[in-house]
Amino acid sequence: LSLHDALPICMDKTYFHTKIYLMMTLLSFIVIYNHALNVELFIGINDHSSTIARLEETIASIGQMAVAGFFMVSGYLFFRDFTIKKLPLKWKRRFFSVFIPYVVWNGLYYLGYFIASRLPFWTEIVGKGKISFSIHELPSILLHYRYNYVFWFVFQLLLLIGISPLLYMGIKNRIVGICFIILLSFVIYYKINIIYINEDAIWYYTVAGYGALHAQEFIEEKISISRFVFGLFFIFLGIFTFYLSEALSSVLCIVLSRFFGAFGIWLSLFCPFSYTLPNLFQRSFFIYAIHFSFIRIINKIGARFLPHTQLFAGILYLGMPIYIFLLANLCAEICRHICPRFYRILSGKRP
């Protein structure tokens, strides 16, 4: 998730950073849609036939490609221009940009739940009863995202960063790397369990790392009509493979569909300028870290005070990425001005 290591080949440095930030912002919007489902609150837990229910389920299903996209961007940036000699520097940067924010955000979520569970109105919004404080459970809470469920992704990413030297051994050679990816595909196909790390996460991270090592020129080629069409082809291939996975009940097809979708978005993403984006487009990590709590608050307050109709459920759901984007950036700006050092910790030294 860090851009410190990105040095251009086909794209100039600013253009590459700009496209990465746009990609991460778009993926953040999709993830927000994945978590913003509100039909149960507005219409009922058993409603699956209404228009808004079908819409939300469809978007959430196809939108899982965003998770694949985050792993792919992270893997690509880690292995971009990678050598073993650069490993200590890569690990050091991600210690401050990923691990430290991971621990601090987990602590903040625990503290937030602890306080909210003792306030009458917020207890209902949180819906967890009274949260107790235990010094003995604190290490587990800080390291294992117990009160910050969406950080399962960051936990997986930390594990992948930790085993990156082993993955590098598998993909540093072009031919051996293809065989290694095929091996990982068999692991997914036959549902072989890997301890702690999700098999699909390893696959996305490794394939992107292989692309960084052996196909950087193609991946970073600037947009053209043919490239845009090629990207659309991968997006539709991803949708087709998704529905094929349902027919075949194939986990590997699901993984491929999400890969095709995320890769297609990258290829077809139009970036018309080559200048540094405003800070609000560079805060995908901060948005990811805070979005779930805002979604929960907005949906529950909305369900409490708004009419329980498809119209209001749809207004909240379809507008949720914009609401969260603006609220998260407002919080970021306030924190950055009031306590800049703490903000740099929360953001992993990002803008």
Short mmCIF file of C-alpha atoms in Angstrom, two decimals:
data_model
loop_
_atom_site.label_atom_id
_atom_site.label_comp_id
_atom_site.label_asym_id
_atom_site.label_seq_id
_atom_site.Cartn_x
_atom_site.Cartn_y
_atom_site.Cartn_z
CA LEU A 1 0.00 0.00 0.00
CA SER A 2 3.02 2.27 -0.11
CA LEU A 3 4.16 4.12 -3.20
CA HIS A 4 7.67 4.84 -1.95
CA ASP A 5 9.13 2.12 -4.13
CA ALA A 6 7.43 3.11 -7.37
CA LEU A 7 9.90 4.24 -10.04
CA PRO A 8 8.68 4.59 -13.59
CA ILE A 9 9.52 2.68 -16.71
CA CYS A 10 6.75 3.54 -19.19
CA MET A 11 4.85 6.00 -17.07
CA ASP A 12 6.46 9.05 -15.56
CA LYS A 13 6.53 8.99 -11.79
CA THR A 14 3.65 11.40 -11.20
CA TYR A 15 1.39 9.69 -13.76
CA PHE A 16 2.01 6.28 -12.21
CA HIS A 17 1.24 7.58 -8.71
CA THR A 18 -1.88 9.33 -9.99
CA LYS A 19 -3.22 6.18 -11.63
CA ILE A 20 -2.48 4.09 -8.53
CA TYR A 21 -4.31 6.59 -6.32
CA LEU A 22 -7.30 6.64 -8.70
CA MET A 23 -7.35 2.84 -8.73
CA MET A 24 -7.21 2.64 -4.94
CA THR A 25 -9.96 5.25 -4.57
CA LEU A 26 -12.18 3.34 -7.00
CA LEU A 27 -11.53 0.07 -5.16
CA SER A 28 -12.38 1.81 -1.88
CA PHE A 29 -15.74 2.87 -3.32
CA ILE A 30 -16.47 -0.71 -4.37
CA VAL A 31 -15.51 -2.04 -0.92
CA ILE A 32 -17.89 0.48 0.66
CA TYR A 33 -20.70 -0.89 -1.50
CA ASN A 34 -19.78 -4.40 -0.34
CA HIS A 35 -20.27 -3.38 3.30
CA ALA A 36 -23.18 -0.96 2.91
CA LEU A 37 -26.00 -3.52 2.54
CA ASN A 38 -29.09 -2.22 4.34
CA VAL A 39 -32.07 -4.24 3.07
CA GLU A 40 -32.27 -6.14 6.35
CA LEU A 41 -32.58 -2.89 8.29
CA PHE A 42 -35.10 -1.21 5.98
CA ILE A 43 -37.21 -3.99 4.50
CA GLY A 44 -36.58 -7.23 6.39
CA ILE A 45 -34.13 -10.05 6.84
CA ASN A 46 -36.04 -12.40 4.55
CA ASP A 47 -36.42 -10.00 1.64
CA HIS A 48 -34.51 -11.21 -1.42
CA SER A 49 -36.96 -10.40 -4.21
CA SER A 50 -37.28 -6.62 -4.05
CA THR A 51 -35.45 -4.49 -6.60
CA ILE A 52 -33.10 -2.93 -4.05
CA ALA A 53 -32.30 -6.34 -2.51
CA ARG A 54 -31.35 -7.79 -5.89
CA LEU A 55 -29.33 -4.69 -6.74
CA GLU A 56 -27.37 -4.77 -3.49
CA GLU A 57 -26.70 -8.50 -3.72
CA THR A 58 -25.50 -8.21 -7.32
CA ILE A 59 -23.18 -5.28 -6.61
CA ALA A 60 -21.81 -6.93 -3.47
CA SER A 61 -21.14 -10.21 -5.30
CA ILE A 62 -19.40 -8.68 -8.30
CA GLY A 63 -17.74 -6.09 -6.08
CA GLN A 64 -15.62 -8.72 -4.34
CA MET A 65 -13.14 -8.04 -7.12
CA ALA A 66 -12.10 -4.98 -5.10
CA VAL A 67 -10.50 -7.19 -2.44
CA ALA A 68 -8.52 -8.94 -5.15
CA GLY A 69 -7.56 -5.54 -6.51
CA PHE A 70 -6.17 -4.36 -3.18
CA PHE A 71 -4.02 -7.48 -2.83
CA MET A 72 -2.83 -7.11 -6.42
CA VAL A 73 -1.85 -3.44 -6.03
CA SER A 74 -0.05 -4.25 -2.77
CA GLY A 75 1.81 -7.19 -4.30
CA TYR A 76 2.72 -5.21 -7.40
CA LEU A 77 4.16 -2.29 -5.43
CA PHE A 78 6.12 -4.59 -3.12
CA PHE A 79 7.81 -6.52 -5.93
CA ARG A 80 8.24 -3.60 -8.31
CA ASP A 81 11.99 -3.34 -9.04
CA PHE A 82 12.50 -5.82 -6.19
CA THR A 83 15.79 -7.45 -5.23
CA ILE A 84 16.70 -9.27 -2.03
CA LYS A 85 19.00 -6.38 -1.14
CA LYS A 86 15.95 -4.08 -1.00
CA LEU A 87 14.06 -6.38 1.38
CA PRO A 88 15.08 -4.66 4.67
CA LEU A 89 14.02 -1.27 3.29
CA LYS A 90 10.72 -2.69 1.98
CA TRP A 91 9.97 -4.25 5.37
CA LYS A 92 10.94 -1.08 7.23
CA ARG A 93 8.61 1.07 5.15
CA ARG A 94 5.70 -1.32 5.57
CA PHE A 95 6.33 -1.55 9.30
CA PHE A 96 5.38 2.14 9.50
CA SER A 97 2.84 2.22 6.65
CA VAL A 98 0.96 -1.01 7.46
CA PHE A 99 1.82 -2.66 10.81
CA ILE A 100 1.82 0.39 13.11
CA PRO A 101 -1.49 1.78 11.72
CA TYR A 102 -2.97 -1.73 11.95
CA VAL A 103 -2.25 -1.96 15.67
CA VAL A 104 -3.33 1.62 16.44
CA TRP A 105 -6.61 1.35 14.51
CA ASN A 106 -7.43 -1.94 16.25
CA GLY A 107 -6.89 -0.20 19.57
CA LEU A 108 -9.06 2.76 18.56
CA TYR A 109 -11.91 0.50 17.50
CA TYR A 110 -11.74 -1.37 20.80
CA LEU A 111 -11.73 1.91 22.73
CA GLY A 112 -14.63 3.21 20.63
CA TYR A 113 -16.73 0.10 21.24
CA PHE A 114 -15.82 0.17 24.94
CA ILE A 115 -17.02 3.78 25.33
CA ALA A 116 -20.05 3.49 23.02
CA SER A 117 -21.30 0.39 24.83
CA ARG A 118 -21.75 2.53 27.95
CA LEU A 119 -23.77 5.29 26.28
CA PRO A 120 -27.53 4.55 25.97
CA PHE A 121 -28.13 5.71 22.39
CA TRP A 122 -24.85 4.39 21.01
CA THR A 123 -25.24 1.00 22.69
CA GLU A 124 -28.13 0.28 20.35
CA ILE A 125 -26.16 1.50 17.33
CA VAL A 126 -23.12 -0.62 18.20
CA GLY A 127 -25.26 -3.65 19.02
CA LYS A 128 -22.60 -5.52 21.00
CA GLY A 129 -23.83 -5.17 24.55
CA LYS A 130 -21.47 -3.92 27.22
CA ILE A 131 -17.82 -4.33 26.23
CA SER A 132 -15.54 -5.14 29.14
CA PHE A 133 -11.90 -4.13 29.49
CA SER A 134 -9.30 -6.83 29.99
CA ILE A 135 -5.58 -6.12 30.04
CA HIS A 136 -4.92 -9.82 29.40
CA GLU A 137 -6.89 -9.76 26.13
CA LEU A 138 -5.36 -6.50 24.93
CA PRO A 139 -2.49 -8.08 22.91
CA SER A 140 -4.96 -10.33 21.10
CA ILE A 141 -7.30 -7.39 20.44
CA LEU A 142 -4.52 -5.24 19.04
CA LEU A 143 -3.00 -7.96 16.85
CA HIS A 144 -6.08 -9.86 15.70
CA TYR A 145 -8.69 -7.23 14.66
CA ARG A 146 -11.40 -8.56 17.02
CA TYR A 147 -13.31 -5.27 17.03
CA ASN A 148 -12.23 -4.12 13.57
CA TYR A 149 -13.47 -6.87 11.27
CA VAL A 150 -12.51 -5.24 7.98
CA PHE A 151 -8.86 -5.33 9.01
CA TRP A 152 -8.75 -9.03 8.21
CA PHE A 153 -7.38 -7.74 4.91
CA VAL A 154 -4.53 -5.84 6.57
CA PHE A 155 -3.78 -8.88 8.75
CA GLN A 156 -3.52 -11.03 5.62
CA LEU A 157 -1.39 -8.38 3.94
CA LEU A 158 1.03 -8.33 6.86
CA LEU A 159 1.42 -12.10 6.61
CA LEU A 160 2.05 -11.83 2.86
CA ILE A 161 4.63 -9.11 3.41
CA GLY A 162 6.31 -11.39 5.94
CA ILE A 163 6.59 -14.32 3.52
CA SER A 164 7.44 -12.17 0.50
CA PRO A 165 11.03 -13.49 0.33
CA LEU A 166 9.65 -17.02 -0.06
CA LEU A 167 7.20 -15.87 -2.73
CA TYR A 168 10.04 -14.07 -4.50
CA MET A 169 11.97 -17.32 -4.70
CA GLY A 170 8.99 -18.80 -6.49
CA ILE A 171 8.46 -16.03 -9.04
CA LYS A 172 11.88 -14.44 -9.67
CA ASN A 173 12.42 -16.72 -12.68
CA ARG A 174 9.93 -16.27 -15.52
CA ILE A 175 9.33 -19.97 -16.23
CA VAL A 176 9.54 -21.16 -12.63
CA GLY A 177 7.17 -18.35 -11.66
CA ILE A 178 4.49 -19.59 -14.07
CA CYS A 179 4.84 -23.09 -12.62
CA PHE A 180 4.59 -21.65 -9.11
CA ILE A 181 1.37 -19.79 -9.97
CA ILE A 182 -0.05 -22.97 -11.51
CA LEU A 183 0.83 -24.79 -8.29
CA LEU A 184 -1.03 -22.16 -6.26
CA SER A 185 -3.98 -22.56 -8.63
CA PHE A 186 -4.06 -26.30 -7.91
CA VAL A 187 -4.00 -25.51 -4.18
CA ILE A 188 -7.13 -23.39 -4.65
CA TYR A 189 -8.82 -25.85 -7.01
CA TYR A 190 -8.38 -28.77 -4.63
CA LYS A 191 -9.18 -26.58 -1.60
CA ILE A 192 -5.92 -27.34 0.16
CA ASN A 193 -5.80 -25.32 3.38
CA ILE A 194 -2.79 -23.11 4.10
CA ILE A 195 -2.44 -22.22 7.77
CA TYR A 196 -3.31 -18.59 8.63
CA ILE A 197 -3.06 -17.16 5.10
CA ASN A 198 -5.99 -17.17 2.69
CA GLU A 199 -5.11 -19.13 -0.44
CA ASP A 200 -6.76 -16.59 -2.77
CA ALA A 201 -4.84 -13.74 -1.10
CA ILE A 202 -1.54 -15.50 -1.82
CA TRP A 203 -2.63 -16.05 -5.41
CA TYR A 204 -3.54 -12.41 -6.08
CA TYR A 205 -0.43 -11.08 -4.34
CA THR A 206 1.87 -13.52 -6.11
CA VAL A 207 0.42 -13.04 -9.60
CA ALA A 208 0.73 -9.27 -9.23
CA GLY A 209 4.29 -9.70 -7.97
CA TYR A 210 5.08 -11.82 -11.02
CA GLY A 211 3.69 -9.06 -13.22
CA ALA A 212 5.88 -6.48 -11.46
CA LEU A 213 8.99 -8.57 -12.05
CA HIS A 214 8.35 -9.76 -15.60
CA ALA A 215 5.65 -7.62 -17.26
CA GLN A 216 6.13 -4.15 -15.84
CA GLU A 217 6.35 -2.46 -19.23
CA PHE A 218 3.00 -3.90 -20.36
CA ILE A 219 1.22 -3.27 -17.07
CA GLU A 220 2.36 0.35 -16.90
CA GLU A 221 1.75 1.22 -20.53
CA LYS A 222 -0.30 4.39 -20.88
CA ILE A 223 -3.94 4.24 -21.88
CA SER A 224 -4.90 3.79 -25.54
CA ILE A 225 -8.06 2.76 -27.35
CA SER A 226 -6.82 -0.81 -27.80
CA ARG A 227 -5.77 -1.00 -24.15
CA PHE A 228 -9.15 0.36 -23.03
CA VAL A 229 -10.98 -2.25 -25.12
CA PHE A 230 -8.65 -4.94 -23.77
CA GLY A 231 -9.53 -3.84 -20.24
CA LEU A 232 -13.26 -4.01 -20.96
CA PHE A 233 -12.73 -7.51 -22.32
CA PHE A 234 -11.18 -8.59 -19.01
CA ILE A 235 -14.02 -6.98 -17.03
CA PHE A 236 -16.65 -8.87 -19.03
CA LEU A 237 -14.53 -12.02 -18.80
CA GLY A 238 -14.56 -11.56 -15.03
CA ILE A 239 -18.36 -11.24 -14.98
CA PHE A 240 -18.72 -14.30 -17.22
CA THR A 241 -16.33 -16.33 -15.05
CA PHE A 242 -18.24 -15.24 -11.94
CA TYR A 243 -21.51 -16.68 -13.25
CA LEU A 244 -19.60 -19.73 -14.51
CA SER A 245 -18.28 -20.27 -10.98
CA GLU A 246 -21.86 -20.43 -9.69
CA ALA A 247 -22.76 -23.04 -12.30
CA LEU A 248 -19.63 -25.11 -11.64
CA SER A 249 -19.36 -24.40 -7.89
CA SER A 250 -15.68 -23.72 -8.54
CA VAL A 251 -13.59 -21.74 -6.06
CA LEU A 252 -10.85 -21.30 -8.66
CA CYS A 253 -13.36 -19.73 -11.07
CA ILE A 254 -14.36 -17.27 -8.35
CA VAL A 255 -10.70 -16.32 -7.82
CA LEU A 256 -10.13 -15.93 -11.56
CA SER A 257 -13.28 -13.84 -11.98
CA ARG A 258 -12.12 -11.37 -9.33
CA PHE A 259 -8.64 -11.24 -10.84
CA PHE A 260 -9.99 -10.60 -14.34
CA GLY A 261 -12.29 -7.87 -13.04
CA ALA A 262 -9.60 -6.02 -11.07
CA PHE A 263 -7.03 -6.35 -13.85
CA GLY A 264 -9.59 -5.14 -16.40
CA ILE A 265 -10.30 -2.05 -14.31
CA TRP A 266 -6.58 -1.24 -14.18
CA LEU A 267 -6.12 -1.66 -17.94
CA SER A 268 -9.16 0.44 -18.84
CA LEU A 269 -8.80 3.10 -16.14
CA PHE A 270 -8.56 6.47 -17.85
CA CYS A 271 -6.07 8.85 -16.27
CA PRO A 272 -6.12 12.05 -18.35
CA PHE A 273 -3.59 14.04 -16.40
CA SER A 274 -0.11 13.81 -14.98
CA TYR A 275 -0.08 15.91 -11.86
CA THR A 276 -0.30 15.21 -8.16
CA LEU A 277 -3.85 14.55 -6.98
CA PRO A 278 -5.36 16.42 -4.02
CA ASN A 279 -4.87 14.72 -0.65
CA LEU A 280 -8.46 13.52 -0.48
CA PHE A 281 -7.74 11.07 -3.33
CA GLN A 282 -4.61 9.76 -1.60
CA ARG A 283 -6.28 8.45 1.56
CA SER A 284 -7.58 5.03 0.56
CA PHE A 285 -5.99 3.43 3.64
CA PHE A 286 -7.60 5.95 6.01
CA ILE A 287 -10.96 5.55 4.22
CA TYR A 288 -10.67 1.77 4.43
CA ALA A 289 -9.79 1.92 8.12
CA ILE A 290 -12.72 4.12 9.12
CA HIS A 291 -15.43 3.31 6.57
CA PHE A 292 -17.12 0.40 8.34
CA SER A 293 -17.94 2.35 11.51
CA PHE A 294 -19.42 5.21 9.49
CA ILE A 295 -21.48 2.82 7.37
CA ARG A 296 -22.87 1.16 10.48
CA ILE A 297 -23.78 4.50 12.06
CA ILE A 298 -25.38 5.93 8.89
CA ASN A 299 -27.41 2.80 8.15
CA LYS A 300 -28.66 2.32 11.72
CA ILE A 301 -29.55 5.97 12.26
CA GLY A 302 -31.17 6.04 8.83
CA ALA A 303 -33.22 2.94 9.61
CA ARG A 304 -34.31 4.48 12.88
CA PHE A 305 -35.52 7.83 11.52
CA LEU A 306 -36.29 7.31 7.81
CA PRO A 307 -39.29 5.52 6.27
CA HIS A 308 -38.64 1.83 5.70
CA THR A 309 -39.01 1.83 1.94
CA GLN A 310 -36.93 0.71 -1.02
CA LEU A 311 -36.49 4.35 -2.03
CA PHE A 312 -34.73 5.43 1.17
CA ALA A 313 -32.76 2.19 1.38
CA GLY A 314 -31.57 2.82 -2.18
CA ILE A 315 -30.69 6.47 -1.53
CA LEU A 316 -28.54 5.51 1.45
CA TYR A 317 -26.93 2.55 -0.32
CA LEU A 318 -26.16 4.13 -3.70
CA GLY A 319 -24.82 7.32 -2.14
CA MET A 320 -22.79 5.60 0.58
CA PRO A 321 -19.36 5.83 -1.14
CA ILE A 322 -19.77 9.61 -1.48
CA TYR A 323 -20.96 10.01 2.13
CA ILE A 324 -18.03 7.97 3.46
CA PHE A 325 -15.49 9.60 1.15
CA LEU A 326 -16.47 13.07 2.36
CA LEU A 327 -16.79 12.13 6.05
CA ALA A 328 -13.50 10.23 6.11
CA ASN A 329 -11.64 13.10 4.46
CA LEU A 330 -13.25 15.57 6.87
CA CYS A 331 -12.04 13.46 9.81
CA ALA A 332 -8.61 13.16 8.23
CA GLU A 333 -8.30 16.93 7.75
CA ILE A 334 -9.44 17.65 11.32
CA CYS A 335 -7.03 15.09 12.75
CA ARG A 336 -4.20 16.29 10.50
CA HIS A 337 -4.58 19.88 11.71
CA ILE A 338 -5.27 19.18 15.39
CA CYS A 339 -2.77 16.37 15.92
CA PRO A 340 -0.53 15.95 12.86
CA ARG A 341 1.84 13.43 14.44
CA PHE A 342 -1.00 11.13 15.46
CA TYR A 343 -2.53 11.47 12.01
CA ARG A 344 0.73 10.36 10.41
CA ILE A 345 0.60 7.24 12.56
CA LEU A 346 -3.03 6.55 11.63
CA SER A 347 -2.38 7.11 7.93
CA GLY A 348 0.92 5.24 7.82
CA LYS A 349 2.77 8.44 6.86
CA ARG A 350 0.43 9.02 3.93
CA PRO A 351 -0.93 12.50 2.95
#
